PDB file of C-alpha atoms (C1' of nucleotides) in Angstrom:
ATOM      1  CA  MET A 782      12.919   4.759 -47.613  1.00  0.00           C
ATOM      2  CA  ARG A 783      10.524   2.137 -46.327  1.00  0.00           C
ATOM      3  CA  ILE A 784      10.091   0.929 -42.771  1.00  0.00           C
ATOM      4  CA  GLY A 785      12.669  -1.825 -43.003  1.00  0.00           C
ATOM      5  CA  GLU A 786      15.508   0.530 -43.870  1.00  0.00           C
ATOM      6  CA  LEU A 787      14.495   3.102 -41.272  1.00  0.00           C
ATOM      7  CA  ALA A 788      14.391   0.332 -38.690  1.00  0.00           C
ATOM      8  CA  GLU A 789      17.950  -0.680 -39.516  1.00  0.00           C
ATOM      9  CA  ARG A 790      19.281   2.856 -39.648  1.00  0.00           C
ATOM     10  CA  THR A 791      17.755   3.814 -36.311  1.00  0.00           C
ATOM     11  CA  GLY A 792      18.094   0.547 -34.452  1.00  0.00           C
ATOM     12  CA  THR A 793      14.349   0.558 -33.863  1.00  0.00           C
ATOM     13  CA  SER A 794      11.994  -2.322 -34.535  1.00  0.00           C
ATOM     14  CA  ARG A 795       9.414  -1.960 -37.307  1.00  0.00           C
ATOM     15  CA  ARG A 796       6.771  -2.627 -34.684  1.00  0.00           C
ATOM     16  CA  LEU A 797       7.945   0.327 -32.626  1.00  0.00           C
ATOM     17  CA  LEU A 798       8.145   2.618 -35.639  1.00  0.00           C
ATOM     18  CA  ARG A 799       4.504   1.858 -36.418  1.00  0.00           C
ATOM     19  CA  TYR A 800       3.652   2.433 -32.782  1.00  0.00           C
ATOM     20  CA  TYR A 801       5.348   5.831 -32.809  1.00  0.00           C
ATOM     21  CA  GLU A 802       3.214   6.721 -35.787  1.00  0.00           C
ATOM     22  CA  GLU A 803       0.122   5.585 -33.921  1.00  0.00           C
ATOM     23  CA  GLN A 804       1.140   7.921 -31.100  1.00  0.00           C
ATOM     24  CA  GLY A 805       1.519  10.792 -33.519  1.00  0.00           C
ATOM     25  CA  LEU A 806       5.272  10.962 -33.130  1.00  0.00           C
ATOM     26  CA  LEU A 807       6.033  10.103 -36.732  1.00  0.00           C
ATOM     27  CA  VAL A 808       4.202  11.082 -39.879  1.00  0.00           C
ATOM     28  CA  PRO A 809       5.428   9.110 -42.891  1.00  0.00           C
ATOM     29  CA  ASP A 810       3.991   9.449 -46.379  1.00  0.00           C
ATOM     30  CA  ARG A 811       2.190   6.570 -48.019  1.00  0.00           C
ATOM     31  CA  SER A 812       3.060   5.277 -51.426  1.00  0.00           C
ATOM     32  CA  ALA A 813       0.381   3.986 -53.806  1.00  0.00           C
ATOM     33  CA  ASN A 814       0.794   0.419 -52.556  1.00  0.00           C
ATOM     34  CA  GLY A 815       0.075   1.536 -49.026  1.00  0.00           C
ATOM     35  CA  TYR A 816       3.659   1.204 -47.854  1.00  0.00           C
ATOM     36  CA  ARG A 817       4.958   3.835 -45.455  1.00  0.00           C
ATOM     37  CA  GLU A 818       7.527   6.093 -47.085  1.00  0.00           C
ATOM     38  CA  TYR A 819       9.976   7.803 -44.742  1.00  0.00           C
ATOM     39  CA  ASP A 820      11.984  10.910 -45.543  1.00  0.00           C
ATOM     40  CA  ASP A 821      15.746  10.709 -44.931  1.00  0.00           C
ATOM     41  CA  THR A 822      15.528  13.450 -42.336  1.00  0.00           C
ATOM     42  CA  LEU A 823      13.362  11.157 -40.205  1.00  0.00           C
ATOM     43  CA  VAL A 824      16.374   9.047 -39.291  1.00  0.00           C
ATOM     44  CA  ASP A 825      17.640  11.810 -37.016  1.00  0.00           C
ATOM     45  CA  GLN A 826      14.082  12.559 -35.982  1.00  0.00           C
ATOM     46  CA  VAL A 827      13.605   9.017 -34.705  1.00  0.00           C
ATOM     47  CA  VAL A 828      16.923   9.030 -32.884  1.00  0.00           C
ATOM     48  CA  ARG A 829      15.959  12.249 -31.121  1.00  0.00           C
ATOM     49  CA  ILE A 830      12.513  10.952 -30.253  1.00  0.00           C
ATOM     50  CA  ARG A 831      14.058   7.866 -28.715  1.00  0.00           C
ATOM     51  CA  GLY A 832      16.430  10.048 -26.757  1.00  0.00           C
ATOM     52  CA  LEU A 833      13.592  12.063 -25.269  1.00  0.00           C
ATOM     53  CA  LEU A 834      11.618   8.905 -24.543  1.00  0.00           C
ATOM     54  CA  ALA A 835      14.655   7.381 -22.820  1.00  0.00           C
ATOM     55  CA  ALA A 836      14.972  10.572 -20.782  1.00  0.00           C
ATOM     56  CA  GLY A 837      11.464  10.016 -19.546  1.00  0.00           C
ATOM     57  CA  VAL A 838       9.743  12.713 -21.548  1.00  0.00           C
ATOM     58  CA  PRO A 839       6.123  11.682 -22.119  1.00  0.00           C
ATOM     59  CA  THR A 840       4.906  11.207 -25.682  1.00  0.00           C
ATOM     60  CA  LYS A 841       2.424  13.990 -25.144  1.00  0.00           C
ATOM     61  CA  ILE A 842       5.246  16.488 -24.668  1.00  0.00           C
ATOM     62  CA  ILE A 843       7.255  15.053 -27.520  1.00  0.00           C
ATOM     63  CA  ARG A 844       4.248  15.408 -29.764  1.00  0.00           C
ATOM     64  CA  GLN A 845       4.020  19.045 -28.765  1.00  0.00           C
ATOM     65  CA  ILE A 846       7.608  19.916 -29.526  1.00  0.00           C
ATOM     66  CA  LEU A 847       7.640  17.767 -32.649  1.00  0.00           C
ATOM     67  CA  PRO A 848       7.422  20.803 -34.929  1.00  0.00           C
ATOM     68  CA  CYS A 849      10.406  22.214 -33.052  1.00  0.00           C
ATOM     69  CA  LEU A 850      12.700  19.258 -33.650  1.00  0.00           C
ATOM     70  CA  THR A 851      11.685  18.602 -37.225  1.00  0.00           C
ATOM     71  CA  GLU A 852      14.721  18.433 -39.496  1.00  0.00           C
ATOM     72  CA  ARG A 853      18.187  19.433 -38.237  1.00  0.00           C
ATOM     73  CA  GLU A 854      19.251  19.567 -34.653  1.00  0.00           C
ATOM     74  CA  ILE A 855      18.503  23.269 -34.683  1.00  0.00           C
ATOM     75  CA  VAL A 856      15.295  24.170 -32.932  1.00  0.00           C
ATOM     76  CA  GLN A 857      12.534  25.874 -34.855  1.00  0.00           C
ATOM     77  CA  PHE A 858      11.555  28.747 -32.626  1.00  0.00           C
ATOM     78  CA  SER A 859       8.658  29.606 -34.880  1.00  0.00           C
ATOM     79  CA  GLY A 860       6.586  26.692 -33.596  1.00  0.00           C
ATOM     80  CA  THR A 861       7.420  27.190 -29.926  1.00  0.00           C
ATOM     81  CA  THR A 862       4.288  28.622 -28.370  1.00  0.00           C
ATOM     82  CA  GLU A 863       3.946  29.873 -24.809  1.00  0.00           C
ATOM     83  CA  PRO A 864       2.204  26.794 -23.337  1.00  0.00           C
ATOM     84  CA  ILE A 865       4.765  24.525 -24.991  1.00  0.00           C
ATOM     85  CA  LEU A 866       7.581  26.519 -23.438  1.00  0.00           C
ATOM     86  CA  THR A 867       5.953  26.136 -20.033  1.00  0.00           C
ATOM     87  CA  ALA A 868       5.580  22.405 -20.541  1.00  0.00           C
ATOM     88  CA  LEU A 869       9.234  22.130 -21.513  1.00  0.00           C
ATOM     89  CA  GLU A 870      10.406  23.981 -18.436  1.00  0.00           C
ATOM     90  CA  ARG A 871       8.361  21.694 -16.226  1.00  0.00           C
ATOM     91  CA  GLU A 872       9.783  18.719 -18.077  1.00  0.00           C
ATOM     92  CA  ARG A 873      13.316  19.984 -17.592  1.00  0.00           C
ATOM     93  CA  ASP A 874      12.790  20.327 -13.863  1.00  0.00           C
ATOM     94  CA  GLN A 875      11.416  16.813 -13.612  1.00  0.00           C
ATOM     95  CA  MET A 876      14.434  15.630 -15.552  1.00  0.00           C
ATOM     96  CA  SER A 877      16.701  17.306 -13.018  1.00  0.00           C
ATOM     97  CA  GLU A 878      14.857  15.520 -10.249  1.00  0.00           C
ATOM     98  CA  ARG A 879      15.354  12.184 -11.960  1.00  0.00           C
ATOM     99  CA  ILE A 880      19.043  12.905 -12.356  1.00  0.00           C
ATOM    100  CA  GLU A 881      19.385  13.639  -8.656  1.00  0.00           C
ATOM    101  CA  PHE A 882      17.396  10.524  -7.840  1.00  0.00           C
ATOM    102  CA  LEU A 883      19.663   8.406 -10.014  1.00  0.00           C
ATOM    103  CA  THR A 884      22.769  10.024  -8.587  1.00  0.00           C
ATOM    104  CA  ARG A 885      21.716   9.168  -5.041  1.00  0.00           C
ATOM    105  CA  ASN A 886      21.001   5.579  -5.964  1.00  0.00           C
ATOM    106  CA  ARG A 887      24.226   5.222  -7.903  1.00  0.00           C
ATOM    107  CA  ASP A 888      26.171   6.431  -4.885  1.00  0.00           C
ATOM    108  CA  ALA A 889      24.217   4.078  -2.646  1.00  0.00           C
ATOM    109  CA  ILE A 890      25.113   1.165  -4.899  1.00  0.00           C
ATOM    110  CA  THR A 891      28.737   2.247  -4.960  1.00  0.00           C
ATOM    111  CA  GLY A 892      28.703   2.214  -1.184  1.00  0.00           C
ATOM    112  CA  TYR A 893      27.186  -1.240  -1.152  1.00  0.00           C
ATOM    113  CA  ILE A 894      29.788  -2.557  -3.564  1.00  0.00           C
ATOM    114  CA  THR A 895      32.565  -1.076  -1.486  1.00  0.00           C
ATOM    115  CA  ALA A 896      31.147  -2.663   1.660  1.00  0.00           C
ATOM    116  CA  VAL A 897      30.829  -6.081   0.042  1.00  0.00           C
ATOM    117  CA  LYS A 898      34.368  -5.951  -1.281  1.00  0.00           C
ATOM    118  CA  SER A 899      35.883  -4.956   2.052  1.00  0.00           C
ATOM    119  CA  GLN A 900      33.996  -7.800   3.676  1.00  0.00           C
ATOM    120  CA  SER A 901      35.196 -10.400   1.184  1.00  0.00           C
ATOM    121  CA  ARG A 902      38.756  -9.234   1.885  1.00  0.00           C
ATOM    122  CA  THR A 903      38.199  -9.769   5.588  1.00  0.00           C
ATOM    123  CA  GLY A 904      36.812 -13.227   5.000  1.00  0.00           C
ATOM    124  CA  TYR A 905      33.358 -14.842   5.098  1.00  0.00           C
TER     125      TYR A 905
ATOM    126  C1'  DA B 732      10.908 -10.620 -50.421  1.00  0.00           C
ATOM    127  C1'  DT B 733       8.578  -6.897 -47.857  1.00  0.00           C
ATOM    128  C1'  DT B 734       4.940  -4.436 -45.910  1.00  0.00           C
ATOM    129  C1'  DC B 735       0.149  -3.909 -44.040  1.00  0.00           C
ATOM    130  C1'  DT B 736      -3.476  -4.490 -40.383  1.00  0.00           C
ATOM    131  C1'  DT B 737      -5.389  -6.734 -36.554  1.00  0.00           C
ATOM    132  C1'  DA B 738      -5.111  -9.229 -32.496  1.00  0.00           C
ATOM    133  C1'  DC B 739      -3.271 -11.973 -28.731  1.00  0.00           C
ATOM    134  C1'  DA B 740       0.491 -13.290 -25.186  1.00  0.00           C
TER     135       DA B 740
ATOM    136  C1'  DT C1280       6.762  -5.064 -27.744  1.00  0.00           C
ATOM    137  C1'  DG C1281       7.088  -9.605 -30.057  1.00  0.00           C
ATOM    138  C1'  DT C1282       4.833 -12.512 -32.945  1.00  0.00           C
ATOM    139  C1'  DA C1283       1.352 -14.788 -35.916  1.00  0.00           C
ATOM    140  C1'  DA C1284      -2.149 -14.827 -39.457  1.00  0.00           C
ATOM    141  C1'  DG C1285      -3.819 -13.659 -44.052  1.00  0.00           C
ATOM    142  C1'  DC C1286      -3.300 -10.139 -47.780  1.00  0.00           C
ATOM    143  C1'  DA C1287      -1.328  -7.375 -51.521  1.00  0.00           C
TER     144       DA C1287
END
DNA sequence: ATTCTTACA
DNA sequence: TGTAAGCA
């Protein structure tokens, strides 16, 4: 499929798809006319890349584990080298920290909301 | 009609 | 990232 279809099927702008390619996150084929040609399996690939990006994983890491998340949702252990594994563990820990950070702030906001509501009940 | 690259806001 | 220009 060409970029337009992939954009629709992944909910990603064409601009961003080209940018991902520029960052080495996507490697589409090129047809004779110069148009990018994307394999069907890349639909899931893009969705997963976006998920990692949304989770705060840097493109550098994503690029490293790219061969691991190629095709299916099953990981390809063959391409998982020692340094990549180390990078992933560090990434996981940072993710945990972000989760805790978000949890604290969510609770703080909940507390604020509760306070505001109880005040509005009491009057202005 | 659709995509491509380059470049600017 | 969006958008515009000028091609193919």
